[in-house]
DNA sequence: CTCCGATCCTGATGGC
DNA sequence: TGCCATCAGGATCGGA
């Protein structure tokens, strides 16, 4: 579910509710996430104050001063602030209980998410090799062009690689490629510098537009306040196989022989 | 180094 | 209505 805009939506919703609060307890109901929740966390966290909430790609980072919690939502995760007394559902693996009777509750039916702790954020194996943030200045067409030299991988898969650029998932990769007029199967190394400028701008634009409306809710994503996102109403190609291209009317094609579906307009994208 | 496929797990959906 | 196959927003790992 959650790509950069959904994680950013979650982060923005949590900041006013969680920053400055003190952790009272970590309640774990199911340790079996992508990586098992370390048992030490239950003794480590109480008493710590949540100083800041950051985001790196699709990772949410709770800064505890000395150390950080790393939360990843996987495919099906979401976070909500709820009253601690509210009964948890069957797919709510943990609560971070804070002062004020509230807790940060994770829901994750597929258990692809993660809750990890590090005292060395820059060197953590999940964060250390991440590419630049697409909404920061170091991300540009020049950067993408440089990284793509000699690569034959399809541009869609290139954009999904977090080591190239952080936070882009299948929805926004497909949408940005449509916006830039680039075929998702084109080799990354066979795209001109000029087209990479267009693509980088398209990525920034589509991410910002999605953040502005609270992200994309396909099935059950909701922000930290429980409200869905609305970007799905603006999707140009993702999930629209067989429907007319909004630019030229040609039927949108779905390429399913790739591990993840690509959606594109065969007329507008080359 | 690069790339592809398998893998973790559950739920929704569509065809028959 | 029920059953089965297929597909999902992610990211790592092993092997070619």
PDB file of C-alpha atoms (C1' of nucleotides) in Angstrom:
ATOM      1  CA  UNK A   1       0.000   0.000   0.000  1.00  0.00           C
ATOM      2  CA  UNK A   2       2.151   2.757   1.221  1.00  0.00           C
ATOM      3  CA  UNK A   3       4.626   4.567  -0.949  1.00  0.00           C
ATOM      4  CA  UNK A   4       6.292   7.872  -0.140  1.00  0.00           C
ATOM      5  CA  UNK A   5       3.124  10.033  -0.237  1.00  0.00           C
ATOM      6  CA  UNK A   6       1.214   7.658   2.041  1.00  0.00           C
ATOM      7  CA  UNK A   7       4.077   7.498   4.538  1.00  0.00           C
ATOM      8  CA  UNK A   8       4.457  11.274   4.413  1.00  0.00           C
ATOM      9  CA  UNK A   9       0.709  11.674   4.978  1.00  0.00           C
ATOM     10  CA  UNK A  10       1.010   9.395   7.989  1.00  0.00           C
ATOM     11  CA  UNK A  11       4.012  11.313   9.291  1.00  0.00           C
ATOM     12  CA  UNK A  12       2.313  14.689   9.015  1.00  0.00           C
ATOM     13  CA  UNK A  13      -0.731  13.387  10.819  1.00  0.00           C
ATOM     14  CA  UNK A  14       1.313  11.946  13.649  1.00  0.00           C
ATOM     15  CA  UNK A  15       3.611  14.909  14.319  1.00  0.00           C
ATOM     16  CA  UNK A  16       1.142  17.033  16.320  1.00  0.00           C
ATOM     17  CA  UNK A  17      -0.144  14.019  18.256  1.00  0.00           C
ATOM     18  CA  UNK A  18       3.079  12.216  19.008  1.00  0.00           C
ATOM     19  CA  UNK A  19       5.956  14.686  19.138  1.00  0.00           C
ATOM     20  CA  UNK A  20       6.936  15.524  22.698  1.00  0.00           C
ATOM     21  CA  UNK A  21       5.032  12.628  24.223  1.00  0.00           C
ATOM     22  CA  UNK A  22       6.711  10.062  26.428  1.00  0.00           C
ATOM     23  CA  UNK A  23       6.484   6.354  25.767  1.00  0.00           C
ATOM     24  CA  UNK A  24       4.833   4.445  28.594  1.00  0.00           C
ATOM     25  CA  UNK A  25       4.924   0.982  27.101  1.00  0.00           C
ATOM     26  CA  UNK A  26       5.292  -1.093  23.968  1.00  0.00           C
ATOM     27  CA  UNK A  27       2.546  -3.686  23.747  1.00  0.00           C
ATOM     28  CA  UNK A  28       3.372  -6.437  21.253  1.00  0.00           C
ATOM     29  CA  UNK A  29       0.624  -8.850  20.197  1.00  0.00           C
ATOM     30  CA  UNK A  30       2.409 -10.418  17.262  1.00  0.00           C
ATOM     31  CA  UNK A  31       6.157 -10.300  16.771  1.00  0.00           C
ATOM     32  CA  UNK A  32       6.081 -11.951  13.367  1.00  0.00           C
ATOM     33  CA  UNK A  33       6.531  -8.989  11.059  1.00  0.00           C
ATOM     34  CA  UNK A  34       9.000  -8.835   8.139  1.00  0.00           C
ATOM     35  CA  UNK A  35      11.656  -9.009  10.824  1.00  0.00           C
ATOM     36  CA  UNK A  36      10.541 -10.189  14.272  1.00  0.00           C
ATOM     37  CA  UNK A  37      10.080  -7.414  16.801  1.00  0.00           C
ATOM     38  CA  UNK A  38      13.051  -7.601  19.193  1.00  0.00           C
ATOM     39  CA  UNK A  39      11.946  -8.568  22.725  1.00  0.00           C
ATOM     40  CA  UNK A  40      14.374  -6.019  24.198  1.00  0.00           C
ATOM     41  CA  UNK A  41      12.202  -3.183  22.875  1.00  0.00           C
ATOM     42  CA  UNK A  42       9.598  -3.664  25.591  1.00  0.00           C
ATOM     43  CA  UNK A  43      12.159  -2.823  28.264  1.00  0.00           C
ATOM     44  CA  UNK A  44      14.098  -0.318  26.177  1.00  0.00           C
ATOM     45  CA  UNK A  45      11.309   2.066  25.181  1.00  0.00           C
ATOM     46  CA  UNK A  46       9.369   3.047  28.328  1.00  0.00           C
ATOM     47  CA  UNK A  47      10.432   6.462  29.598  1.00  0.00           C
ATOM     48  CA  UNK A  48      11.809   7.616  26.258  1.00  0.00           C
ATOM     49  CA  UNK A  49      10.478  10.816  24.674  1.00  0.00           C
ATOM     50  CA  UNK A  50       9.557  11.041  21.004  1.00  0.00           C
ATOM     51  CA  UNK A  51      11.497  14.118  19.982  1.00  0.00           C
ATOM     52  CA  UNK A  52      10.850  14.161  16.253  1.00  0.00           C
ATOM     53  CA  UNK A  53       9.253  12.182  13.444  1.00  0.00           C
ATOM     54  CA  UNK A  54      11.186  11.921  10.208  1.00  0.00           C
ATOM     55  CA  UNK A  55      10.748  10.005   6.999  1.00  0.00           C
ATOM     56  CA  UNK A  56      13.341   8.417   4.754  1.00  0.00           C
ATOM     57  CA  UNK A  57      11.837   6.940   1.612  1.00  0.00           C
ATOM     58  CA  UNK A  58       9.061   4.667   2.862  1.00  0.00           C
ATOM     59  CA  UNK A  59      10.547   4.426   6.347  1.00  0.00           C
ATOM     60  CA  UNK A  60       9.050   6.358   9.238  1.00  0.00           C
ATOM     61  CA  UNK A  61      11.631   7.294  11.867  1.00  0.00           C
ATOM     62  CA  UNK A  62      10.705   8.148  15.446  1.00  0.00           C
ATOM     63  CA  UNK A  63      13.616  10.046  16.917  1.00  0.00           C
ATOM     64  CA  UNK A  64      14.004   9.183  20.600  1.00  0.00           C
ATOM     65  CA  UNK A  65      17.002  11.401  21.180  1.00  0.00           C
ATOM     66  CA  UNK A  66      19.358   8.550  21.863  1.00  0.00           C
ATOM     67  CA  UNK A  67      18.280   6.147  19.130  1.00  0.00           C
ATOM     68  CA  UNK A  68      15.394   5.832  16.679  1.00  0.00           C
ATOM     69  CA  UNK A  69      12.499   3.535  15.974  1.00  0.00           C
ATOM     70  CA  UNK A  70      12.228   2.519  12.340  1.00  0.00           C
ATOM     71  CA  UNK A  71       8.722   1.693  11.178  1.00  0.00           C
ATOM     72  CA  UNK A  72       7.948   0.279   7.750  1.00  0.00           C
ATOM     73  CA  UNK A  73       4.376  -0.272   6.583  1.00  0.00           C
ATOM     74  CA  UNK A  74       5.150  -3.032   4.092  1.00  0.00           C
ATOM     75  CA  UNK A  75       2.302  -3.704   1.654  1.00  0.00           C
ATOM     76  CA  UNK A  76      -0.671  -3.543   3.945  1.00  0.00           C
ATOM     77  CA  UNK A  77       0.318  -1.556   7.017  1.00  0.00           C
ATOM     78  CA  UNK A  78      -1.172   1.592   8.469  1.00  0.00           C
ATOM     79  CA  UNK A  79      -0.754   3.542  11.696  1.00  0.00           C
ATOM     80  CA  UNK A  80      -3.359   5.295  13.768  1.00  0.00           C
ATOM     81  CA  UNK A  81      -3.509   7.181  17.029  1.00  0.00           C
ATOM     82  CA  UNK A  82      -6.283   5.640  19.091  1.00  0.00           C
ATOM     83  CA  UNK A  83      -7.427   5.580  22.711  1.00  0.00           C
ATOM     84  CA  UNK A  84      -5.397   2.880  24.434  1.00  0.00           C
ATOM     85  CA  UNK A  85      -8.563   1.345  25.869  1.00  0.00           C
ATOM     86  CA  UNK A  86      -9.994   0.750  22.387  1.00  0.00           C
ATOM     87  CA  UNK A  87      -9.928  -3.005  21.765  1.00  0.00           C
ATOM     88  CA  UNK A  88      -7.339  -3.956  19.141  1.00  0.00           C
ATOM     89  CA  UNK A  89      -8.297  -5.857  16.013  1.00  0.00           C
ATOM     90  CA  UNK A  90      -6.851  -9.224  15.030  1.00  0.00           C
ATOM     91  CA  UNK A  91      -4.295  -7.626  12.672  1.00  0.00           C
ATOM     92  CA  UNK A  92      -2.921  -4.997  15.028  1.00  0.00           C
ATOM     93  CA  UNK A  93       0.548  -6.314  15.902  1.00  0.00           C
ATOM     94  CA  UNK A  94       1.648  -3.600  18.339  1.00  0.00           C
ATOM     95  CA  UNK A  95       0.778  -0.423  20.270  1.00  0.00           C
ATOM     96  CA  UNK A  96       3.243   2.220  21.326  1.00  0.00           C
ATOM     97  CA  UNK A  97       1.457   3.569  24.391  1.00  0.00           C
ATOM     98  CA  UNK A  98       2.232   7.202  25.167  1.00  0.00           C
ATOM     99  CA  UNK A  99       1.229   9.728  27.801  1.00  0.00           C
ATOM    100  CA  UNK A 100      -2.321  11.057  27.574  1.00  0.00           C
ATOM    101  CA  UNK A 101      -4.248   7.791  27.182  1.00  0.00           C
ATOM    102  CA  UNK A 102      -3.409   7.431  23.508  1.00  0.00           C
ATOM    103  CA  UNK A 103      -1.327   4.928  21.624  1.00  0.00           C
ATOM    104  CA  UNK A 104       0.180   4.568  18.179  1.00  0.00           C
ATOM    105  CA  UNK A 105      -1.421   1.384  16.871  1.00  0.00           C
ATOM    106  CA  UNK A 106      -0.180  -0.491  13.835  1.00  0.00           C
ATOM    107  CA  UNK A 107      -2.463  -2.539  11.632  1.00  0.00           C
ATOM    108  CA  UNK A 108      -0.809  -4.931   9.178  1.00  0.00           C
ATOM    109  CA  UNK A 109      -2.787  -7.930   7.882  1.00  0.00           C
ATOM    110  CA  UNK A 110       0.016  -9.285   5.685  1.00  0.00           C
ATOM    111  CA  UNK A 111       2.743  -8.714   8.275  1.00  0.00           C
ATOM    112  CA  UNK A 112       5.229  -7.339   5.749  1.00  0.00           C
ATOM    113  CA  UNK A 113       5.818  -4.306   7.928  1.00  0.00           C
ATOM    114  CA  UNK A 114       8.574  -3.787  10.462  1.00  0.00           C
ATOM    115  CA  UNK A 115       9.360  -2.222  13.825  1.00  0.00           C
ATOM    116  CA  UNK A 116      13.087  -1.879  14.407  1.00  0.00           C
ATOM    117  CA  UNK A 117      15.372   0.101  16.665  1.00  0.00           C
ATOM    118  CA  UNK A 118      18.762   1.628  15.938  1.00  0.00           C
ATOM    119  CA  UNK A 119      21.207   3.896  17.694  1.00  0.00           C
ATOM    120  CA  UNK A 120      23.166   4.460  14.508  1.00  0.00           C
ATOM    121  CA  UNK A 121      20.676   5.652  11.963  1.00  0.00           C
ATOM    122  CA  UNK A 122      23.059   6.539   9.129  1.00  0.00           C
ATOM    123  CA  UNK A 123      24.659   3.114   9.220  1.00  0.00           C
ATOM    124  CA  UNK A 124      21.556   1.003   9.640  1.00  0.00           C
ATOM    125  CA  UNK A 125      21.538  -1.608   6.862  1.00  0.00           C
ATOM    126  CA  UNK A 126      18.039  -0.659   5.690  1.00  0.00           C
ATOM    127  CA  UNK A 127      18.795   3.057   5.485  1.00  0.00           C
ATOM    128  CA  UNK A 128      22.437   3.210   4.578  1.00  0.00           C
ATOM    129  CA  UNK A 129      22.174   2.394   0.867  1.00  0.00           C
ATOM    130  CA  UNK A 130      18.991   4.340   0.171  1.00  0.00           C
ATOM    131  CA  UNK A 131      19.135   6.715  -2.752  1.00  0.00           C
ATOM    132  CA  UNK A 132      18.300  10.418  -2.467  1.00  0.00           C
ATOM    133  CA  UNK A 133      14.900  11.699  -1.438  1.00  0.00           C
ATOM    134  CA  UNK A 134      13.009  12.584  -4.621  1.00  0.00           C
ATOM    135  CA  UNK A 135      11.680  15.786  -3.051  1.00  0.00           C
ATOM    136  CA  UNK A 136      15.135  17.041  -2.051  1.00  0.00           C
ATOM    137  CA  UNK A 137      17.417  19.120  -4.278  1.00  0.00           C
ATOM    138  CA  UNK A 138      20.027  16.396  -4.818  1.00  0.00           C
ATOM    139  CA  UNK A 139      17.461  14.503  -6.886  1.00  0.00           C
ATOM    140  CA  UNK A 140      17.457  15.605 -10.511  1.00  0.00           C
ATOM    141  CA  UNK A 141      17.412  14.476 -14.119  1.00  0.00           C
ATOM    142  CA  UNK A 142      21.192  14.750 -14.134  1.00  0.00           C
ATOM    143  CA  UNK A 143      21.405  12.374 -11.173  1.00  0.00           C
ATOM    144  CA  UNK A 144      19.102   9.771 -12.738  1.00  0.00           C
ATOM    145  CA  UNK A 145      20.938  10.015 -16.052  1.00  0.00           C
ATOM    146  CA  UNK A 146      24.242   9.488 -14.292  1.00  0.00           C
ATOM    147  CA  UNK A 147      23.022   6.437 -12.352  1.00  0.00           C
ATOM    148  CA  UNK A 148      21.467   4.907 -15.452  1.00  0.00           C
ATOM    149  CA  UNK A 149      24.701   4.743 -17.472  1.00  0.00           C
ATOM    150  CA  UNK A 150      25.180   1.210 -18.763  1.00  0.00           C
ATOM    151  CA  UNK A 151      22.014  -0.178 -17.182  1.00  0.00           C
ATOM    152  CA  UNK A 152      19.679  -2.278 -19.260  1.00  0.00           C
ATOM    153  CA  UNK A 153      17.039  -2.679 -16.582  1.00  0.00           C
ATOM    154  CA  UNK A 154      13.544  -1.426 -17.505  1.00  0.00           C
ATOM    155  CA  UNK A 155      13.075   2.165 -16.350  1.00  0.00           C
ATOM    156  CA  UNK A 156      10.020   1.173 -14.286  1.00  0.00           C
ATOM    157  CA  UNK A 157      12.112  -1.325 -12.304  1.00  0.00           C
ATOM    158  CA  UNK A 158      14.965   1.179 -12.075  1.00  0.00           C
ATOM    159  CA  UNK A 159      12.646   3.660 -10.367  1.00  0.00           C
ATOM    160  CA  UNK A 160      11.406   0.992  -7.940  1.00  0.00           C
ATOM    161  CA  UNK A 161      14.967   0.415  -6.727  1.00  0.00           C
ATOM    162  CA  UNK A 162      15.295   2.304  -3.442  1.00  0.00           C
ATOM    163  CA  UNK A 163      19.042   2.452  -3.881  1.00  0.00           C
ATOM    164  CA  UNK A 164      18.514   4.660  -6.929  1.00  0.00           C
ATOM    165  CA  UNK A 165      15.798   6.881  -5.472  1.00  0.00           C
ATOM    166  CA  UNK A 166      13.973   6.419  -2.184  1.00  0.00           C
ATOM    167  CA  UNK A 167      10.248   5.977  -1.730  1.00  0.00           C
ATOM    168  CA  UNK A 168       8.883   5.410  -5.239  1.00  0.00           C
ATOM    169  CA  UNK A 169       6.603   2.385  -5.561  1.00  0.00           C
ATOM    170  CA  UNK A 170       4.677   0.858  -8.424  1.00  0.00           C
ATOM    171  CA  UNK A 171       1.811   3.348  -8.519  1.00  0.00           C
ATOM    172  CA  UNK A 172       3.917   6.481  -8.698  1.00  0.00           C
ATOM    173  CA  UNK A 173       6.528   4.934 -11.002  1.00  0.00           C
ATOM    174  CA  UNK A 174       3.780   4.160 -13.517  1.00  0.00           C
ATOM    175  CA  UNK A 175       2.145   7.556 -13.131  1.00  0.00           C
ATOM    176  CA  UNK A 176       5.394   9.495 -13.499  1.00  0.00           C
ATOM    177  CA  UNK A 177       6.391   7.515 -16.596  1.00  0.00           C
ATOM    178  CA  UNK A 178       3.050   8.286 -18.204  1.00  0.00           C
ATOM    179  CA  UNK A 179       3.425  11.941 -17.365  1.00  0.00           C
ATOM    180  CA  UNK A 180       6.914  11.968 -18.912  1.00  0.00           C
ATOM    181  CA  UNK A 181       5.817   9.989 -21.984  1.00  0.00           C
ATOM    182  CA  UNK A 182       8.324   7.202 -21.376  1.00  0.00           C
ATOM    183  CA  UNK A 183       7.555   3.516 -21.984  1.00  0.00           C
ATOM    184  CA  UNK A 184       7.949   1.570 -18.684  1.00  0.00           C
ATOM    185  CA  UNK A 185       9.923  -1.182 -20.402  1.00  0.00           C
ATOM    186  CA  UNK A 186      12.524   1.106 -21.962  1.00  0.00           C
ATOM    187  CA  UNK A 187      16.081   0.380 -20.855  1.00  0.00           C
ATOM    188  CA  UNK A 188      17.200   2.899 -18.233  1.00  0.00           C
ATOM    189  CA  UNK A 189      20.484   3.418 -20.073  1.00  0.00           C
ATOM    190  CA  UNK A 190      18.697   4.261 -23.328  1.00  0.00           C
ATOM    191  CA  UNK A 191      16.926   7.404 -22.153  1.00  0.00           C
ATOM    192  CA  UNK A 192      18.309  10.828 -23.034  1.00  0.00           C
ATOM    193  CA  UNK A 193      19.453  13.406 -20.550  1.00  0.00           C
ATOM    194  CA  UNK A 194      16.627  15.699 -21.643  1.00  0.00           C
ATOM    195  CA  UNK A 195      13.999  13.019 -21.044  1.00  0.00           C
ATOM    196  CA  UNK A 196      15.454  12.348 -17.602  1.00  0.00           C
ATOM    197  CA  UNK A 197      14.925  16.019 -16.783  1.00  0.00           C
ATOM    198  CA  UNK A 198      11.288  15.588 -17.778  1.00  0.00           C
ATOM    199  CA  UNK A 199      11.008  12.389 -15.776  1.00  0.00           C
ATOM    200  CA  UNK A 200      12.547  13.847 -12.617  1.00  0.00           C
ATOM    201  CA  UNK A 201      10.144  16.781 -12.800  1.00  0.00           C
ATOM    202  CA  UNK A 202       7.230  14.383 -13.348  1.00  0.00           C
ATOM    203  CA  UNK A 203       8.207  12.343 -10.295  1.00  0.00           C
ATOM    204  CA  UNK A 204       8.375  15.434  -8.104  1.00  0.00           C
ATOM    205  CA  UNK A 205       5.046  16.701  -9.410  1.00  0.00           C
ATOM    206  CA  UNK A 206       3.151  13.444  -8.995  1.00  0.00           C
ATOM    207  CA  UNK A 207       4.476  12.887  -5.473  1.00  0.00           C
ATOM    208  CA  UNK A 208       3.603  16.434  -4.416  1.00  0.00           C
ATOM    209  CA  UNK A 209       0.126  16.185  -5.895  1.00  0.00           C
ATOM    210  CA  UNK A 210      -0.462  12.890  -4.090  1.00  0.00           C
ATOM    211  CA  UNK A 211       0.766  14.253  -0.758  1.00  0.00           C
ATOM    212  CA  UNK A 212      -1.531  17.249  -1.154  1.00  0.00           C
ATOM    213  CA  UNK A 213      -4.602  14.986  -1.168  1.00  0.00           C
ATOM    214  CA  UNK A 214      -3.495  12.502   1.473  1.00  0.00           C
ATOM    215  CA  UNK A 215      -2.004   9.787  -0.757  1.00  0.00           C
ATOM    216  CA  UNK A 216      -3.685   6.959  -2.642  1.00  0.00           C
ATOM    217  CA  UNK A 217      -6.233   4.622  -1.085  1.00  0.00           C
ATOM    218  CA  UNK A 218      -6.689   1.531  -3.260  1.00  0.00           C
ATOM    219  CA  UNK A 219      -8.050  -0.872  -0.689  1.00  0.00           C
ATOM    220  CA  UNK A 220      -7.750   0.211   2.861  1.00  0.00           C
ATOM    221  CA  UNK A 221      -4.974   2.717   3.353  1.00  0.00           C
ATOM    222  CA  UNK A 222      -5.828   5.477   5.770  1.00  0.00           C
ATOM    223  CA  UNK A 223      -3.786   8.234   7.315  1.00  0.00           C
ATOM    224  CA  UNK A 224      -3.129   8.501  11.032  1.00  0.00           C
ATOM    225  CA  UNK A 225      -6.520  10.123  11.521  1.00  0.00           C
ATOM    226  CA  UNK A 226      -8.270   7.212   9.825  1.00  0.00           C
ATOM    227  CA  UNK A 227      -9.204   9.195   6.720  1.00  0.00           C
ATOM    228  CA  UNK A 228      -8.447   7.775   3.265  1.00  0.00           C
ATOM    229  CA  UNK A 229      -6.377   9.465   0.564  1.00  0.00           C
ATOM    230  CA  UNK A 230      -7.919  10.725  -2.653  1.00  0.00           C
ATOM    231  CA  UNK A 231      -5.164  10.498  -5.237  1.00  0.00           C
ATOM    232  CA  UNK A 232      -6.702   7.365  -6.761  1.00  0.00           C
ATOM    233  CA  UNK A 233      -9.209   9.716  -8.398  1.00  0.00           C
ATOM    234  CA  UNK A 234      -6.340  11.352 -10.269  1.00  0.00           C
ATOM    235  CA  UNK A 235      -4.543   8.213 -11.452  1.00  0.00           C
ATOM    236  CA  UNK A 236      -3.897   8.403 -15.197  1.00  0.00           C
ATOM    237  CA  UNK A 237      -2.771   4.828 -15.916  1.00  0.00           C
ATOM    238  CA  UNK A 238      -2.355   2.728 -12.767  1.00  0.00           C
ATOM    239  CA  UNK A 239      -5.137   0.154 -12.567  1.00  0.00           C
ATOM    240  CA  UNK A 240      -6.787   1.472 -15.767  1.00  0.00           C
ATOM    241  CA  UNK A 241      -6.027  -1.412 -18.160  1.00  0.00           C
ATOM    242  CA  UNK A 242      -8.508  -1.386 -21.043  1.00  0.00           C
ATOM    243  CA  UNK A 243      -9.745   2.116 -20.235  1.00  0.00           C
ATOM    244  CA  UNK A 244      -9.052   4.982 -22.648  1.00  0.00           C
ATOM    245  CA  UNK A 245      -5.894   7.049 -22.245  1.00  0.00           C
ATOM    246  CA  UNK A 246      -6.923  10.440 -20.926  1.00  0.00           C
ATOM    247  CA  UNK A 247      -4.600  12.043 -23.452  1.00  0.00           C
ATOM    248  CA  UNK A 248      -5.360  10.230 -26.721  1.00  0.00           C
ATOM    249  CA  UNK A 249      -8.100   7.666 -26.081  1.00  0.00           C
ATOM    250  CA  UNK A 250      -5.963   4.613 -26.842  1.00  0.00           C
ATOM    251  CA  UNK A 251      -6.636   1.696 -24.494  1.00  0.00           C
ATOM    252  CA  UNK A 252      -4.267   1.544 -21.533  1.00  0.00           C
ATOM    253  CA  UNK A 253      -2.172  -1.630 -21.600  1.00  0.00           C
ATOM    254  CA  UNK A 254      -1.178  -3.747 -18.643  1.00  0.00           C
ATOM    255  CA  UNK A 255       2.131  -5.606 -18.896  1.00  0.00           C
ATOM    256  CA  UNK A 256       1.886  -8.505 -16.512  1.00  0.00           C
ATOM    257  CA  UNK A 257       4.863 -10.588 -17.550  1.00  0.00           C
ATOM    258  CA  UNK A 258       6.927  -8.374 -15.305  1.00  0.00           C
ATOM    259  CA  UNK A 259       6.778  -9.281 -11.624  1.00  0.00           C
ATOM    260  CA  UNK A 260       4.692  -6.192 -10.911  1.00  0.00           C
ATOM    261  CA  UNK A 261       2.178  -4.913 -13.408  1.00  0.00           C
ATOM    262  CA  UNK A 262       3.103  -1.946 -15.559  1.00  0.00           C
ATOM    263  CA  UNK A 263       0.339   0.225 -16.944  1.00  0.00           C
ATOM    264  CA  UNK A 264       0.981   2.500 -19.881  1.00  0.00           C
ATOM    265  CA  UNK A 265      -0.426   4.093 -23.015  1.00  0.00           C
ATOM    266  CA  UNK A 266       1.198   2.487 -26.072  1.00  0.00           C
ATOM    267  CA  UNK A 267       0.598   5.645 -28.099  1.00  0.00           C
ATOM    268  CA  UNK A 268       1.781   8.318 -25.648  1.00  0.00           C
ATOM    269  CA  UNK A 269       4.701   6.428 -24.116  1.00  0.00           C
ATOM    270  CA  UNK A 270       7.799   5.454 -26.076  1.00  0.00           C
TER     271      UNK A 270
ATOM    272  C1'  DC B   1      28.036  -5.821 -10.882  1.00  0.00           C
ATOM    273  C1'  DT B   2      23.509  -6.666 -12.866  1.00  0.00           C
ATOM    274  C1'  DC B   3      19.311  -8.824 -13.229  1.00  0.00           C
ATOM    275  C1'  DC B   4      15.649 -12.209 -12.486  1.00  0.00           C
ATOM    276  C1'  DG B   5      12.710 -15.073  -9.783  1.00  0.00           C
ATOM    277  C1'  DA B   6      11.296 -16.824  -5.409  1.00  0.00           C
ATOM    278  C1'  DT B   7       9.755 -15.558  -1.007  1.00  0.00           C
ATOM    279  C1'  DC B   8       7.371 -13.857   3.317  1.00  0.00           C
ATOM    280  C1'  DC B   9       1.508 -13.527   4.476  1.00  0.00           C
ATOM    281  C1'  DT B  10      -3.414 -12.444   4.155  1.00  0.00           C
ATOM    282  C1'  DG B  11      -7.407 -10.568   1.731  1.00  0.00           C
ATOM    283  C1'  DA B  12     -10.110  -9.097  -2.305  1.00  0.00           C
ATOM    284  C1'  DT B  13     -11.769 -10.155  -6.671  1.00  0.00           C
ATOM    285  C1'  DG B  14     -13.300 -12.443 -10.791  1.00  0.00           C
ATOM    286  C1'  DG B  15     -14.317 -16.624 -13.492  1.00  0.00           C
ATOM    287  C1'  DC B  16     -16.617 -20.871 -13.749  1.00  0.00           C
TER     288       DC B  16
ATOM    289  C1'  DT C   1     -23.565 -19.565  -3.579  1.00  0.00           C
ATOM    290  C1'  DG C   2     -19.067 -21.675  -3.495  1.00  0.00           C
ATOM    291  C1'  DC C   3     -14.619 -22.847  -4.850  1.00  0.00           C
ATOM    292  C1'  DC C   4     -10.294 -21.895  -6.956  1.00  0.00           C
ATOM    293  C1'  DA C   5      -6.827 -19.175  -9.229  1.00  0.00           C
ATOM    294  C1'  DT C   6      -4.839 -14.802  -9.547  1.00  0.00           C
ATOM    295  C1'  DC C   7      -3.269 -10.549  -8.051  1.00  0.00           C
ATOM    296  C1'  DA C   8      -1.918  -6.840  -4.563  1.00  0.00           C
ATOM    297  C1'  DG C   9       0.866  -0.606  -2.587  1.00  0.00           C
ATOM    298  C1'  DG C  10       7.488  -3.912  -0.609  1.00  0.00           C
ATOM    299  C1'  DA C  11      12.042  -5.376  -0.175  1.00  0.00           C
ATOM    300  C1'  DT C  12      15.504  -8.962   0.563  1.00  0.00           C
ATOM    301  C1'  DC C  13      17.965 -12.883  -0.914  1.00  0.00           C
ATOM    302  C1'  DG C  14      20.216 -16.439  -3.810  1.00  0.00           C
ATOM    303  C1'  DG C  15      21.823 -17.753  -8.001  1.00  0.00           C
ATOM    304  C1'  DA C  16      22.615 -17.285 -13.027  1.00  0.00           C
TER     305       DA C  16
END
